[in-house]
mmCIF file of C-alpha atoms in Angstrom:
data_model
loop_
_atom_site.group_PDB
_atom_site.id
_atom_site.type_symbol
_atom_site.label_atom_id
_atom_site.label_comp_id
_atom_site.label_asym_id
_atom_site.label_seq_id
_atom_site.Cartn_x
_atom_site.Cartn_y
_atom_site.Cartn_z
ATOM 1 C CA UNK A 70 -221.011 -97.657 -40.975
ATOM 2 C CA UNK A 71 -220.151 -99.781 -37.968
ATOM 3 C CA UNK A 72 -221.075 -103.448 -38.083
ATOM 4 C CA UNK A 73 -223.759 -104.530 -35.645
ATOM 5 C CA UNK A 74 -223.146 -108.199 -36.516
ATOM 6 C CA UNK A 75 -219.595 -109.474 -36.889
ATOM 7 C CA UNK A 76 -217.860 -112.754 -37.687
ATOM 8 C CA UNK A 77 -217.989 -115.111 -34.691
ATOM 9 C CA UNK A 78 -221.182 -113.632 -33.202
ATOM 10 C CA UNK A 79 -224.062 -115.911 -32.219
ATOM 11 C CA UNK A 80 -227.270 -114.849 -33.956
ATOM 12 C CA UNK A 81 -230.891 -115.929 -34.325
ATOM 13 C CA UNK A 82 -232.892 -115.749 -37.561
ATOM 14 C CA UNK A 83 -235.968 -113.548 -37.053
ATOM 15 C CA UNK A 84 -237.580 -113.871 -40.508
ATOM 16 C CA UNK A 85 -237.760 -116.303 -43.394
ATOM 17 C CA UNK A 86 -237.992 -120.063 -43.740
ATOM 18 C CA UNK A 87 -235.287 -120.626 -41.106
ATOM 19 C CA UNK A 88 -236.967 -118.401 -38.499
ATOM 20 C CA UNK A 89 -235.934 -119.308 -34.943
ATOM 21 C CA UNK A 90 -232.705 -121.106 -35.872
ATOM 22 C CA UNK A 91 -229.520 -120.080 -34.094
ATOM 23 C CA UNK A 92 -225.938 -120.249 -35.272
ATOM 24 C CA UNK A 93 -222.542 -118.618 -35.423
ATOM 25 C CA UNK A 94 -221.693 -116.103 -38.139
ATOM 26 C CA UNK A 95 -219.002 -117.526 -40.433
ATOM 27 C CA UNK A 96 -218.704 -114.644 -42.881
ATOM 28 C CA UNK A 97 -220.082 -111.105 -43.211
ATOM 29 C CA UNK A 98 -220.404 -109.334 -46.576
ATOM 30 C CA UNK A 99 -221.048 -105.661 -45.688
ATOM 31 C CA UNK A 100 -221.256 -104.404 -49.289
ATOM 32 C CA UNK A 101 -223.985 -106.966 -50.050
ATOM 33 C CA UNK A 102 -225.596 -106.539 -46.584
ATOM 34 C CA UNK A 103 -225.522 -110.314 -46.082
ATOM 35 C CA UNK A 104 -223.978 -112.916 -43.778
ATOM 36 C CA UNK A 105 -223.339 -116.659 -43.838
ATOM 37 C CA UNK A 106 -224.540 -118.383 -40.653
ATOM 38 C CA UNK A 107 -223.516 -121.879 -39.615
ATOM 39 C CA UNK A 108 -226.362 -124.391 -40.145
ATOM 40 C CA UNK A 109 -228.817 -121.808 -41.537
ATOM 41 C CA UNK A 110 -229.941 -121.137 -45.111
ATOM 42 C CA UNK A 111 -228.848 -124.510 -46.431
ATOM 43 C CA UNK A 112 -229.338 -125.095 -50.157
ATOM 44 C CA UNK A 113 -228.810 -128.336 -52.075
ATOM 45 C CA UNK A 114 -226.553 -128.187 -55.120
ATOM 46 C CA UNK A 115 -226.426 -130.977 -57.715
ATOM 47 C CA UNK A 116 -222.816 -131.473 -58.779
ATOM 48 C CA UNK A 117 -221.365 -133.652 -61.519
ATOM 49 C CA UNK A 118 -218.079 -135.468 -61.022
ATOM 50 C CA UNK A 119 -215.384 -133.078 -62.264
ATOM 51 C CA UNK A 120 -212.552 -135.542 -62.835
ATOM 52 C CA UNK A 121 -211.234 -139.050 -62.445
ATOM 53 C CA UNK A 122 -211.970 -140.363 -58.990
ATOM 54 C CA UNK A 123 -214.049 -137.289 -58.183
ATOM 55 C CA UNK A 124 -217.487 -138.096 -56.820
ATOM 56 C CA UNK A 125 -220.607 -136.179 -57.756
ATOM 57 C CA UNK A 126 -223.926 -135.958 -55.964
ATOM 58 C CA UNK A 127 -225.886 -133.625 -53.762
ATOM 59 C CA UNK A 128 -223.876 -131.025 -51.873
ATOM 60 C CA UNK A 129 -225.400 -129.024 -49.031
ATOM 61 C CA UNK A 130 -224.130 -125.443 -48.780
ATOM 62 C CA UNK A 131 -224.887 -122.579 -46.417
ATOM 63 C CA UNK A 132 -226.159 -119.576 -48.368
ATOM 64 C CA UNK A 133 -225.959 -115.919 -47.365
ATOM 65 C CA UNK A 134 -228.841 -114.355 -45.405
ATOM 66 C CA UNK A 135 -229.736 -110.667 -45.330
ATOM 67 C CA UNK A 136 -228.504 -108.927 -42.181
ATOM 68 C CA UNK A 137 -231.973 -107.507 -41.538
ATOM 69 C CA UNK A 138 -233.193 -111.067 -40.892
ATOM 70 C CA UNK A 139 -230.605 -111.672 -38.144
ATOM 71 C CA UNK A 140 -230.544 -110.553 -34.531
ATOM 72 C CA UNK A 141 -227.563 -110.741 -32.199
ATOM 73 C CA UNK A 142 -227.844 -113.005 -29.126
ATOM 74 C CA UNK A 143 -226.797 -111.414 -25.832
ATOM 75 C CA UNK A 144 -223.978 -113.613 -24.461
ATOM 76 C CA UNK A 145 -225.114 -113.177 -20.840
ATOM 77 C CA UNK A 146 -228.905 -113.594 -21.070
ATOM 78 C CA UNK A 147 -228.910 -115.829 -24.196
ATOM 79 C CA UNK A 148 -231.784 -113.732 -25.617
ATOM 80 C CA UNK A 149 -231.997 -111.824 -28.938
ATOM 81 C CA UNK A 150 -231.053 -108.195 -28.461
ATOM 82 C CA UNK A 151 -230.784 -104.904 -30.290
ATOM 83 C CA UNK A 152 -227.344 -103.328 -30.552
ATOM 84 C CA UNK A 153 -226.216 -99.760 -29.875
ATOM 85 C CA UNK A 154 -222.788 -98.148 -29.983
ATOM 86 C CA UNK A 155 -220.987 -96.228 -27.259
ATOM 87 C CA UNK A 156 -217.613 -94.501 -27.152
ATOM 88 C CA UNK A 157 -215.658 -95.271 -23.980
ATOM 89 C CA UNK A 158 -213.447 -92.821 -22.051
ATOM 90 C CA UNK A 159 -210.328 -94.136 -23.793
ATOM 91 C CA UNK A 160 -211.878 -93.347 -27.206
ATOM 92 C CA UNK A 161 -212.720 -96.863 -28.368
ATOM 93 C CA UNK A 162 -216.094 -97.523 -29.949
ATOM 94 C CA UNK A 163 -217.880 -100.616 -28.564
ATOM 95 C CA UNK A 164 -221.142 -102.437 -29.160
ATOM 96 C CA UNK A 165 -223.659 -102.304 -26.318
ATOM 97 C CA UNK A 166 -226.820 -104.283 -25.470
ATOM 98 C CA UNK A 167 -229.746 -101.848 -25.699
ATOM 99 C CA UNK A 168 -231.766 -103.329 -22.836
ATOM 100 C CA UNK A 169 -229.054 -103.667 -20.181
ATOM 101 C CA UNK A 170 -226.272 -101.404 -21.463
ATOM 102 C CA UNK A 171 -223.700 -104.198 -21.102
ATOM 103 C CA UNK A 172 -220.690 -104.096 -23.437
ATOM 104 C CA UNK A 173 -220.534 -106.878 -26.036
ATOM 105 C CA UNK A 174 -217.033 -108.339 -26.214
ATOM 106 C CA UNK A 175 -215.770 -108.792 -29.769
#
């Protein structure tokens, strides 16, 4: 299955506690159907010092979000958009904005 959301894409969260937040996709996990988005889904982890000179404390980490809760942002209009696929004349498969039909550069 082709990926509608890829690493480096700008997305907006459409559901959950972080609804409305925008960020760049850092990592996509297709088998788990999840993605890590910069600045979204932050969880606090309590960590003990693990060695001499190592400092413990609270660590903030970005956690994975389900892909169904993310929507790609159209680079031209800066609005959330649905994604379709189209095969060009030269045989390459590209992502396309549903509303305008513009090709999304990867």
